[in-house]
């Protein structure tokens, strides 16, 4: 056997098709299809996972309720666009605390409970509420360009409220 023939024989013996007799093809099953990802709930912003609220945001000013994800909620009177009485000062104080914390974007998510028959009117009410909260936060020192508004209109929760999500603190090293 010549060297050339020997090399060809070695290469052929290493090839998997050459190891099986002709006509005995092995069928390899296809890998299982990956499960599709869960749909994202666009009605609410994604809550940060396992992050603690910044120390300045733990004790909220009067009129604001703490949310489990570190944000705050301001409740409104049904059908009213104006800030509740005394809320402007509380929001300005909250804005000062946010401005003193980590930099990043602030998300303002506004909801309205009605009217149920007119989704456009509910969206306009929630937009007016979000703009009023944005103005009060800006008066406290948060840059208006860093505040994202999400006027949701009427949601499944049917709340008359605005949720304020401050920037996430940087991850601990």
Short mmCIF file of C-alpha atoms in Angstrom, two decimals:
data_model
loop_
_atom_site.label_atom_id
_atom_site.label_comp_id
_atom_site.label_asym_id
_atom_site.label_seq_id
_atom_site.Cartn_x
_atom_site.Cartn_y
_atom_site.Cartn_z
CA UNK A 1 0.00 0.00 0.00
CA UNK A 2 1.32 3.38 -0.88
CA UNK A 3 1.34 6.27 1.51
CA UNK A 4 -1.37 8.01 -0.45
CA UNK A 5 -3.66 5.00 -0.27
CA UNK A 6 -2.93 4.60 3.43
CA UNK A 7 -3.85 8.24 4.12
CA UNK A 8 -7.08 7.86 2.15
CA UNK A 9 -7.95 4.69 4.05
CA UNK A 10 -7.32 6.44 7.42
CA UNK A 11 -9.41 9.44 6.44
CA UNK A 12 -12.23 7.23 5.21
CA UNK A 13 -12.22 5.20 8.41
CA UNK A 14 -12.49 8.37 10.49
CA UNK A 15 -15.53 9.60 8.56
CA UNK A 16 -18.74 8.41 10.33
CA UNK A 17 -20.52 7.54 7.07
CA UNK A 18 -17.71 5.15 6.16
CA UNK A 19 -18.08 3.25 9.46
CA UNK A 20 -21.64 2.14 8.64
CA UNK A 21 -22.63 -0.21 5.88
CA UNK A 22 -24.44 1.33 2.92
CA UNK A 23 -28.18 1.77 3.38
CA UNK A 24 -28.05 1.70 7.19
CA UNK A 25 -28.46 5.39 7.84
CA UNK A 26 -29.01 6.51 11.40
CA UNK A 27 -31.71 9.10 11.91
CA UNK A 28 -30.90 11.66 14.53
CA UNK A 29 -33.96 13.23 16.14
CA UNK A 30 -34.22 16.99 15.94
CA UNK A 31 -33.58 18.83 19.18
CA UNK A 32 -36.76 19.82 21.02
CA UNK A 33 -38.12 23.23 20.16
CA UNK A 34 -37.37 25.91 22.70
CA UNK A 35 -40.34 27.15 24.66
CA UNK A 36 -41.47 30.57 23.50
CA UNK A 37 -40.76 33.40 25.93
CA UNK A 38 -43.58 34.60 28.16
CA UNK A 39 -45.40 37.64 26.82
CA UNK A 40 -44.42 40.93 28.40
CA UNK A 41 -47.06 42.84 30.34
CA UNK A 42 -46.86 46.32 28.82
CA UNK A 43 -49.52 47.72 31.12
CA UNK A 44 -46.94 48.34 33.86
CA UNK A 45 -43.22 49.00 33.73
CA UNK A 46 -40.98 46.10 34.58
CA UNK A 47 -40.26 46.04 38.27
CA UNK A 48 -36.63 45.70 39.25
CA UNK A 49 -35.90 42.38 40.87
CA UNK A 50 -34.44 42.13 44.36
CA UNK A 51 -33.28 45.71 44.68
CA UNK A 52 -33.78 47.74 47.78
CA UNK A 53 -35.06 51.29 47.62
CA UNK A 54 -32.48 54.01 48.05
CA UNK A 55 -32.26 55.16 51.70
CA UNK A 56 -33.59 58.63 50.85
CA UNK A 57 -36.76 57.12 49.37
CA UNK A 58 -37.69 54.77 52.22
CA UNK A 59 -39.60 57.31 54.33
CA UNK A 60 -41.95 58.94 51.86
CA UNK A 61 -43.41 62.44 52.19
CA UNK A 62 -47.04 62.77 53.28
CA UNK A 63 -49.63 61.79 50.69
CA UNK A 64 -47.43 59.23 48.93
CA UNK A 65 -47.79 55.48 49.38
CA UNK A 66 -44.81 53.13 49.16
CA UNK A 67 -44.86 50.53 46.40
CA UNK A 68 -43.16 47.13 46.83
CA UNK A 69 -40.72 47.83 43.98
CA UNK A 70 -39.30 50.95 45.64
CA UNK A 71 -41.56 53.47 43.95
CA UNK A 72 -44.33 55.69 45.27
CA UNK A 73 -48.04 56.07 44.48
CA UNK A 74 -50.10 59.24 44.58
CA UNK A 75 -53.87 58.73 44.62
CA UNK A 76 -56.22 61.13 42.82
CA UNK A 77 -59.90 61.97 43.17
CA UNK A 78 -61.90 60.16 40.48
CA UNK A 79 -62.28 62.27 37.34
CA UNK A 80 -59.98 65.06 38.57
CA UNK A 81 -56.81 65.98 36.69
CA UNK A 82 -55.37 68.41 39.26
CA UNK A 83 -53.00 67.28 41.98
CA UNK A 84 -54.66 66.51 45.32
CA UNK A 85 -54.38 69.25 47.92
CA UNK A 86 -50.90 69.29 49.51
CA UNK A 87 -49.45 66.86 46.98
CA UNK A 88 -47.38 69.47 45.16
CA UNK A 89 -45.09 70.00 48.16
CA UNK A 90 -44.82 66.26 48.80
CA UNK A 91 -43.91 65.61 45.17
CA UNK A 92 -41.33 68.42 45.20
CA UNK A 93 -39.75 66.88 48.31
CA UNK A 94 -39.81 63.46 46.66
CA UNK A 95 -38.21 65.05 43.58
CA UNK A 96 -35.42 66.48 45.76
CA UNK A 97 -34.75 63.02 47.17
CA UNK A 98 -34.72 61.47 43.72
CA UNK A 99 -32.38 64.17 42.39
CA UNK A 100 -29.99 63.55 45.30
CA UNK A 101 -29.92 59.79 44.59
CA UNK A 102 -28.49 57.82 41.69
CA UNK A 103 -28.88 59.33 38.25
CA UNK A 104 -31.18 57.69 35.76
CA UNK A 105 -34.65 57.87 34.33
CA UNK A 106 -37.78 58.35 36.44
CA UNK A 107 -40.93 56.61 35.19
CA UNK A 108 -44.34 58.16 35.88
CA UNK A 109 -47.22 55.76 35.16
CA UNK A 110 -50.66 57.39 35.35
CA UNK A 111 -54.03 55.63 35.47
CA UNK A 112 -57.66 56.75 35.48
CA UNK A 113 -60.69 54.75 36.57
CA UNK A 114 -63.06 56.14 34.01
CA UNK A 115 -65.06 56.84 32.08
CA UNK A 116 -65.20 53.19 31.10
CA UNK A 117 -67.09 53.90 27.86
CA UNK A 118 -64.61 56.51 26.58
CA UNK A 119 -61.03 55.24 26.57
CA UNK A 120 -59.82 58.45 24.94
CA UNK A 121 -61.09 60.57 27.84
CA UNK A 122 -59.46 58.23 30.37
CA UNK A 123 -56.17 58.48 28.48
CA UNK A 124 -56.37 62.30 28.45
CA UNK A 125 -57.09 62.40 32.20
CA UNK A 126 -54.14 60.11 32.91
CA UNK A 127 -51.89 62.23 30.66
CA UNK A 128 -52.90 65.42 32.48
CA UNK A 129 -52.14 63.74 35.82
CA UNK A 130 -48.75 62.52 34.60
CA UNK A 131 -47.86 66.01 33.36
CA UNK A 132 -48.86 67.56 36.71
CA UNK A 133 -46.67 65.05 38.59
CA UNK A 134 -43.79 65.66 36.17
CA UNK A 135 -44.02 69.41 36.77
CA UNK A 136 -43.98 68.92 40.57
CA UNK A 137 -41.00 66.52 40.40
CA UNK A 138 -39.14 68.98 38.17
CA UNK A 139 -39.80 71.71 40.76
CA UNK A 140 -38.00 69.45 43.23
CA UNK A 141 -34.90 69.20 41.07
CA UNK A 142 -35.42 66.22 38.77
CA UNK A 143 -34.46 67.12 35.21
CA UNK A 144 -37.64 67.09 33.10
CA UNK A 145 -35.75 65.33 30.31
CA UNK A 146 -35.12 62.41 32.69
CA UNK A 147 -38.83 61.82 33.42
CA UNK A 148 -40.68 59.31 31.23
CA UNK A 149 -44.48 59.56 31.16
CA UNK A 150 -46.75 56.57 30.63
CA UNK A 151 -50.41 57.66 30.51
CA UNK A 152 -52.17 54.29 30.63
CA UNK A 153 -55.76 55.53 30.70
CA UNK A 154 -58.13 52.97 32.16
CA UNK A 155 -56.38 49.75 33.19
CA UNK A 156 -57.63 46.50 34.65
CA UNK A 157 -56.93 47.84 38.14
CA UNK A 158 -59.24 50.84 37.52
CA UNK A 159 -57.20 53.06 39.84
CA UNK A 160 -57.11 56.82 40.05
CA UNK A 161 -53.41 57.01 40.79
CA UNK A 162 -49.96 57.89 39.51
CA UNK A 163 -47.01 55.59 40.23
CA UNK A 164 -43.52 57.12 40.36
CA UNK A 165 -40.59 54.76 39.84
CA UNK A 166 -37.22 56.38 40.68
CA UNK A 167 -34.00 55.24 38.99
CA UNK A 168 -32.61 51.93 40.17
CA UNK A 169 -29.60 52.18 42.44
CA UNK A 170 -26.38 50.90 40.88
CA UNK A 171 -25.69 47.21 41.57
CA UNK A 172 -23.60 46.47 44.64
CA UNK A 173 -20.08 45.30 43.92
#
